[in-house]
Amino acid sequence: MAAPLVGVGVFLFRPSHAPYRFCLGMRKGSHGAGTYALPGGHLEHGESFEQCAAREVKEETGLDVHDVRFFTATNSVFKDTGKHYVTIFMTAITNLEEDGSEPEAQLMEPDKCEGWKWQTFGELRKMERADSSLFQPLVDLMEQRPDVCRTLEKR
Ligand code: 8DG
Ligand code: MG
Ligand code: MG
């Protein structure tokens, strides 16, 4: 059995426009295909959680971020593949453009993601109840960390 891996998922918020919405995209071409996940990826050797969060957000959405913070962590054994991941969930805020406008998320890796949209945590819960369409670490987050999830609803 392979050792557990570390994944970082980022709740990416915009500073002014509907700040309680975060970026979500449908996965494509790897495990969890067809489910919605946060931007994120594997923690690389020697990297801090903050560096990994900022790097993955930039690689996947083209957005620069500030106020990158630890949010919570979960433990997931994937039901389909048996892969074991510890997920570090982070929060981050997108930087504004020089003219003060909100930048849009770009689809930087169209082979890995169908596209980005901005969702509320309440919508996430409804999606999961309706059609089980969330990437497993997000489902595990709701089950393992109900208290911290509630703080996302209040933003
Ligand atoms: P990389 O391998 O180039 O570093 O990254 P990637 O191509 O962006 O990988 P990914 O599949 O998006 O993320 C890597 C793994 O991290 C993924 O297979 C499972 C794990 N992971 C979690 N939770 C989360 C999450 O909330 N979002 C993302 N994107 N990945 C997560 O365990
Ligand atoms: Mg990536
Ligand atoms: Mg990724």
PDB file of C-alpha atoms and ligand atoms in Angstrom:
ATOM      1  CA  MET A   1       0.000   0.000   0.000  1.00  0.00           C
ATOM      2  CA  ALA A   2       1.299   3.420  -0.980  1.00  0.00           C
ATOM      3  CA  ALA A   3       1.927   5.944   1.799  1.00  0.00           C
ATOM      4  CA  PRO A   4      -0.670   8.722   2.241  1.00  0.00           C
ATOM      5  CA  LEU A   5      -0.177  11.781   0.023  1.00  0.00           C
ATOM      6  CA  VAL A   6      -0.792  15.432   0.831  1.00  0.00           C
ATOM      7  CA  GLY A   7      -3.236  17.459  -1.276  1.00  0.00           C
ATOM      8  CA  VAL A   8      -3.942  21.155  -0.821  1.00  0.00           C
ATOM      9  CA  GLY A   9      -7.395  22.571  -1.647  1.00  0.00           C
ATOM     10  CA  VAL A  10      -8.042  26.312  -1.639  1.00  0.00           C
ATOM     11  CA  PHE A  11     -11.231  28.197  -0.783  1.00  0.00           C
ATOM     12  CA  LEU A  12     -10.573  31.129  -3.064  1.00  0.00           C
ATOM     13  CA  PHE A  13     -12.641  34.227  -2.293  1.00  0.00           C
ATOM     14  CA  ARG A  14     -12.996  37.559  -4.062  1.00  0.00           C
ATOM     15  CA  PRO A  15     -12.480  40.648  -1.929  1.00  0.00           C
ATOM     16  CA  SER A  16     -15.579  42.671  -2.764  1.00  0.00           C
ATOM     17  CA  HIS A  17     -18.032  41.096  -5.173  1.00  0.00           C
ATOM     18  CA  ALA A  18     -20.051  38.415  -3.311  1.00  0.00           C
ATOM     19  CA  PRO A  19     -17.142  37.611  -0.982  1.00  0.00           C
ATOM     20  CA  TYR A  20     -18.860  34.495   0.373  1.00  0.00           C
ATOM     21  CA  ARG A  21     -18.596  32.767  -3.019  1.00  0.00           C
ATOM     22  CA  PHE A  22     -15.550  30.656  -3.788  1.00  0.00           C
ATOM     23  CA  CYS A  23     -14.131  29.069  -6.908  1.00  0.00           C
ATOM     24  CA  LEU A  24     -15.210  25.543  -7.855  1.00  0.00           C
ATOM     25  CA  GLY A  25     -14.551  23.486 -10.986  1.00  0.00           C
ATOM     26  CA  MET A  26     -15.520  20.095 -12.376  1.00  0.00           C
ATOM     27  CA  ARG A  27     -12.544  17.727 -12.521  1.00  0.00           C
ATOM     28  CA  LYS A  28     -11.570  16.085 -15.768  1.00  0.00           C
ATOM     29  CA  GLY A  29      -9.093  13.425 -16.845  1.00  0.00           C
ATOM     30  CA  SER A  30      -7.969  12.089 -13.439  1.00  0.00           C
ATOM     31  CA  HIS A  31      -9.481  10.584 -10.326  1.00  0.00           C
ATOM     32  CA  GLY A  32     -12.654  12.325  -9.253  1.00  0.00           C
ATOM     33  CA  ALA A  33     -13.500  13.154 -12.897  1.00  0.00           C
ATOM     34  CA  GLY A  34     -17.043  14.515 -13.112  1.00  0.00           C
ATOM     35  CA  THR A  35     -17.015  15.842  -9.547  1.00  0.00           C
ATOM     36  CA  TYR A  36     -16.575  19.431  -8.369  1.00  0.00           C
ATOM     37  CA  ALA A  37     -13.393  20.363  -6.514  1.00  0.00           C
ATOM     38  CA  LEU A  38     -11.512  23.388  -5.282  1.00  0.00           C
ATOM     39  CA  PRO A  39      -8.413  24.573  -7.085  1.00  0.00           C
ATOM     40  CA  GLY A  40      -5.465  22.721  -5.592  1.00  0.00           C
ATOM     41  CA  GLY A  41      -2.897  20.003  -6.039  1.00  0.00           C
ATOM     42  CA  HIS A  42      -0.079  18.058  -4.461  1.00  0.00           C
ATOM     43  CA  LEU A  43       2.206  19.590  -1.871  1.00  0.00           C
ATOM     44  CA  GLU A  44       5.705  19.571  -3.367  1.00  0.00           C
ATOM     45  CA  HIS A  45       8.907  18.741  -1.530  1.00  0.00           C
ATOM     46  CA  GLY A  46       9.996  21.600   0.756  1.00  0.00           C
ATOM     47  CA  GLU A  47       6.932  23.725   0.044  1.00  0.00           C
ATOM     48  CA  SER A  48       4.841  25.506   2.696  1.00  0.00           C
ATOM     49  CA  PHE A  49       1.047  25.106   2.655  1.00  0.00           C
ATOM     50  CA  GLU A  50       0.794  28.816   1.763  1.00  0.00           C
ATOM     51  CA  GLN A  51       3.239  28.514  -1.151  1.00  0.00           C
ATOM     52  CA  CYS A  52       1.452  25.443  -2.490  1.00  0.00           C
ATOM     53  CA  ALA A  53      -1.962  27.155  -2.265  1.00  0.00           C
ATOM     54  CA  ALA A  54      -0.753  30.288  -4.081  1.00  0.00           C
ATOM     55  CA  ARG A  55       1.104  28.260  -6.736  1.00  0.00           C
ATOM     56  CA  GLU A  56      -1.784  25.921  -7.526  1.00  0.00           C
ATOM     57  CA  VAL A  57      -4.287  28.796  -7.691  1.00  0.00           C
ATOM     58  CA  LYS A  58      -1.998  30.648 -10.091  1.00  0.00           C
ATOM     59  CA  GLU A  59      -1.378  27.547 -12.245  1.00  0.00           C
ATOM     60  CA  GLU A  60      -5.056  26.632 -12.436  1.00  0.00           C
ATOM     61  CA  THR A  61      -6.886  30.004 -12.512  1.00  0.00           C
ATOM     62  CA  GLY A  62      -4.193  32.554 -13.396  1.00  0.00           C
ATOM     63  CA  LEU A  63      -5.139  34.507 -10.251  1.00  0.00           C
ATOM     64  CA  ASP A  64      -2.729  36.036  -7.750  1.00  0.00           C
ATOM     65  CA  VAL A  65      -3.772  35.864  -4.107  1.00  0.00           C
ATOM     66  CA  HIS A  66      -3.109  37.385  -0.695  1.00  0.00           C
ATOM     67  CA  ASP A  67      -4.048  36.530   2.896  1.00  0.00           C
ATOM     68  CA  VAL A  68      -3.384  32.831   2.356  1.00  0.00           C
ATOM     69  CA  ARG A  69      -4.324  31.035   5.580  1.00  0.00           C
ATOM     70  CA  PHE A  70      -4.656  27.555   6.976  1.00  0.00           C
ATOM     71  CA  PHE A  71      -8.314  26.572   7.300  1.00  0.00           C
ATOM     72  CA  THR A  72      -8.547  22.920   8.321  1.00  0.00           C
ATOM     73  CA  ALA A  73      -7.377  19.418   7.413  1.00  0.00           C
ATOM     74  CA  THR A  74      -9.164  16.197   6.518  1.00  0.00           C
ATOM     75  CA  ASN A  75      -8.293  12.560   5.998  1.00  0.00           C
ATOM     76  CA  SER A  76      -9.641  10.785   2.904  1.00  0.00           C
ATOM     77  CA  VAL A  77      -9.396   7.232   1.662  1.00  0.00           C
ATOM     78  CA  PHE A  78     -10.905   7.402  -1.823  1.00  0.00           C
ATOM     79  CA  LYS A  79     -13.769   4.954  -2.206  1.00  0.00           C
ATOM     80  CA  ASP A  80     -13.046   4.252  -5.885  1.00  0.00           C
ATOM     81  CA  THR A  81      -9.244   3.930  -5.968  1.00  0.00           C
ATOM     82  CA  GLY A  82      -8.273   3.339  -2.338  1.00  0.00           C
ATOM     83  CA  LYS A  83      -5.804   6.272  -2.574  1.00  0.00           C
ATOM     84  CA  HIS A  84      -5.177   7.898   0.781  1.00  0.00           C
ATOM     85  CA  TYR A  85      -4.887  11.696   0.967  1.00  0.00           C
ATOM     86  CA  VAL A  86      -4.511  14.149   3.782  1.00  0.00           C
ATOM     87  CA  THR A  87      -6.036  17.373   2.464  1.00  0.00           C
ATOM     88  CA  ILE A  88      -4.874  20.697   3.773  1.00  0.00           C
ATOM     89  CA  PHE A  89      -7.680  23.197   3.164  1.00  0.00           C
ATOM     90  CA  MET A  90      -6.543  26.798   2.865  1.00  0.00           C
ATOM     91  CA  THR A  91      -8.363  30.091   2.307  1.00  0.00           C
ATOM     92  CA  ALA A  92      -7.072  32.889   0.084  1.00  0.00           C
ATOM     93  CA  ILE A  93      -8.315  36.173  -1.377  1.00  0.00           C
ATOM     94  CA  THR A  94      -7.807  37.187  -5.003  1.00  0.00           C
ATOM     95  CA  ASN A  95      -5.803  40.323  -5.691  1.00  0.00           C
ATOM     96  CA  LEU A  96      -7.616  43.139  -7.489  1.00  0.00           C
ATOM     97  CA  GLU A  97      -6.515  44.360 -10.910  1.00  0.00           C
ATOM     98  CA  GLU A  98      -4.522  47.592 -10.987  1.00  0.00           C
ATOM     99  CA  ASP A  99      -7.708  49.522 -11.872  1.00  0.00           C
ATOM    100  CA  GLY A 100      -9.463  48.073  -8.805  1.00  0.00           C
ATOM    101  CA  SER A 101     -11.678  45.631 -10.703  1.00  0.00           C
ATOM    102  CA  GLU A 102     -12.153  41.972  -9.791  1.00  0.00           C
ATOM    103  CA  PRO A 103     -10.213  39.612 -12.056  1.00  0.00           C
ATOM    104  CA  GLU A 104     -11.972  36.555 -13.464  1.00  0.00           C
ATOM    105  CA  ALA A 105     -10.709  32.999 -13.008  1.00  0.00           C
ATOM    106  CA  GLN A 106      -9.190  31.668 -16.225  1.00  0.00           C
ATOM    107  CA  LEU A 107      -9.315  28.051 -17.293  1.00  0.00           C
ATOM    108  CA  MET A 108      -5.544  27.512 -17.414  1.00  0.00           C
ATOM    109  CA  GLU A 109      -5.650  23.682 -17.515  1.00  0.00           C
ATOM    110  CA  PRO A 110      -8.592  22.781 -19.786  1.00  0.00           C
ATOM    111  CA  ASP A 111      -7.456  19.140 -19.857  1.00  0.00           C
ATOM    112  CA  LYS A 112      -7.943  18.908 -16.059  1.00  0.00           C
ATOM    113  CA  CYS A 113     -11.011  21.074 -15.420  1.00  0.00           C
ATOM    114  CA  GLU A 114     -14.286  21.863 -17.236  1.00  0.00           C
ATOM    115  CA  GLY A 115     -14.369  25.493 -16.041  1.00  0.00           C
ATOM    116  CA  TRP A 116     -14.547  27.628 -12.910  1.00  0.00           C
ATOM    117  CA  LYS A 117     -17.616  29.047 -11.222  1.00  0.00           C
ATOM    118  CA  TRP A 118     -18.241  30.890  -7.966  1.00  0.00           C
ATOM    119  CA  GLN A 119     -20.410  28.999  -5.496  1.00  0.00           C
ATOM    120  CA  THR A 120     -21.643  29.406  -1.939  1.00  0.00           C
ATOM    121  CA  PHE A 121     -21.185  26.723   0.664  1.00  0.00           C
ATOM    122  CA  GLY A 122     -24.971  26.309   0.848  1.00  0.00           C
ATOM    123  CA  GLU A 123     -25.017  25.526  -2.872  1.00  0.00           C
ATOM    124  CA  LEU A 124     -22.262  22.984  -2.302  1.00  0.00           C
ATOM    125  CA  ARG A 125     -24.361  21.178   0.289  1.00  0.00           C
ATOM    126  CA  LYS A 126     -27.336  21.117  -2.086  1.00  0.00           C
ATOM    127  CA  MET A 127     -25.215  19.729  -4.918  1.00  0.00           C
ATOM    128  CA  GLU A 128     -23.994  16.921  -2.713  1.00  0.00           C
ATOM    129  CA  ARG A 129     -27.482  16.034  -1.517  1.00  0.00           C
ATOM    130  CA  ALA A 130     -28.953  16.185  -5.026  1.00  0.00           C
ATOM    131  CA  ASP A 131     -26.463  14.205  -7.065  1.00  0.00           C
ATOM    132  CA  SER A 132     -23.304  13.361  -5.062  1.00  0.00           C
ATOM    133  CA  SER A 133     -21.299  15.520  -7.440  1.00  0.00           C
ATOM    134  CA  LEU A 134     -18.564  16.690  -5.045  1.00  0.00           C
ATOM    135  CA  PHE A 135     -14.953  15.526  -4.999  1.00  0.00           C
ATOM    136  CA  GLN A 136     -14.646  13.161  -2.070  1.00  0.00           C
ATOM    137  CA  PRO A 137     -12.357  15.382   0.077  1.00  0.00           C
ATOM    138  CA  LEU A 138     -15.106  18.047   0.084  1.00  0.00           C
ATOM    139  CA  VAL A 139     -17.673  15.477   1.233  1.00  0.00           C
ATOM    140  CA  ASP A 140     -15.233  14.321   3.910  1.00  0.00           C
ATOM    141  CA  LEU A 141     -14.740  17.954   4.938  1.00  0.00           C
ATOM    142  CA  MET A 142     -18.474  18.307   5.610  1.00  0.00           C
ATOM    143  CA  GLU A 143     -18.537  15.055   7.555  1.00  0.00           C
ATOM    144  CA  GLN A 144     -15.286  15.418   9.476  1.00  0.00           C
ATOM    145  CA  ARG A 145     -15.288  19.178  10.184  1.00  0.00           C
ATOM    146  CA  PRO A 146     -18.910  20.356  10.546  1.00  0.00           C
ATOM    147  CA  ASP A 147     -17.978  23.237  12.851  1.00  0.00           C
ATOM    148  CA  VAL A 148     -15.442  24.841  10.534  1.00  0.00           C
ATOM    149  CA  CYS A 149     -17.815  24.367   7.583  1.00  0.00           C
ATOM    150  CA  ARG A 150     -20.378  26.519   9.354  1.00  0.00           C
ATOM    151  CA  THR A 151     -17.907  29.418   9.369  1.00  0.00           C
ATOM    152  CA  LEU A 152     -17.896  29.313   5.540  1.00  0.00           C
ATOM    153  CA  GLU A 153     -21.651  29.833   5.469  1.00  0.00           C
ATOM    154  CA  LYS A 154     -21.370  32.973   7.563  1.00  0.00           C
ATOM    155  CA  ARG A 155     -18.806  34.751   5.448  1.00  0.00           C
TER     156      ARG A 155
HETATM  157  P1  8DG B   1      -0.083  18.295  -9.330  1.00  0.00           P
HETATM  158  O1  8DG B   1      -0.196  16.801  -9.356  1.00  0.00           O
HETATM  159  O2  8DG B   1       0.410  18.907 -10.587  1.00  0.00           O
HETATM  160  O3  8DG B   1       0.569  18.812  -8.103  1.00  0.00           O
HETATM  161  O4  8DG B   1      -1.512  18.841  -9.154  1.00  0.00           O
HETATM  162  P2  8DG B   1      -2.859  18.679  -9.899  1.00  0.00           P
HETATM  163  O5  8DG B   1      -2.736  18.044 -11.192  1.00  0.00           O
HETATM  164  O6  8DG B   1      -3.496  19.996  -9.798  1.00  0.00           O
HETATM  165  O7  8DG B   1      -3.554  17.636  -8.952  1.00  0.00           O
HETATM  166  P3  8DG B   1      -5.000  17.513  -8.387  1.00  0.00           P
HETATM  167  O8  8DG B   1      -5.495  16.183  -8.828  1.00  0.00           O
HETATM  168  O9  8DG B   1      -5.836  18.713  -8.603  1.00  0.00           O
HETATM  169  O10 8DG B   1      -4.693  17.482  -6.831  1.00  0.00           O
HETATM  170  C1  8DG B   1      -3.800  16.560  -6.345  1.00  0.00           C
HETATM  171  C2  8DG B   1      -4.437  15.668  -5.381  1.00  0.00           C
HETATM  172  O11 8DG B   1      -4.739  16.357  -4.211  1.00  0.00           O
HETATM  173  C3  8DG B   1      -5.742  15.064  -5.839  1.00  0.00           C
HETATM  174  O12 8DG B   1      -5.501  13.984  -6.655  1.00  0.00           O
HETATM  175  C4  8DG B   1      -6.348  14.689  -4.543  1.00  0.00           C
HETATM  176  C5  8DG B   1      -5.788  15.690  -3.606  1.00  0.00           C
HETATM  177  N1  8DG B   1      -6.782  16.621  -3.142  1.00  0.00           N
HETATM  178  C6  8DG B   1      -7.373  16.409  -1.984  1.00  0.00           C
HETATM  179  N2  8DG B   1      -8.247  17.417  -1.765  1.00  0.00           N
HETATM  180  C7  8DG B   1      -8.247  18.238  -2.840  1.00  0.00           C
HETATM  181  C8  8DG B   1      -8.998  19.392  -3.194  1.00  0.00           C
HETATM  182  O13 8DG B   1      -9.846  19.891  -2.447  1.00  0.00           O
HETATM  183  N3  8DG B   1      -8.738  19.948  -4.398  1.00  0.00           N
HETATM  184  C9  8DG B   1      -7.802  19.405  -5.216  1.00  0.00           C
HETATM  185  N4  8DG B   1      -7.606  20.001  -6.392  1.00  0.00           N
HETATM  186  N5  8DG B   1      -7.075  18.318  -4.903  1.00  0.00           N
HETATM  187  C10 8DG B   1      -7.298  17.730  -3.723  1.00  0.00           C
HETATM  188  O14 8DG B   1      -7.135  15.451  -1.271  1.00  0.00           O
HETATM  189 MG    MG B   2      -2.522  21.848 -10.265  1.00  0.00          MG
HETATM  190 MG    MG B   3      -5.476  20.584  -9.341  1.00  0.00          MG
END
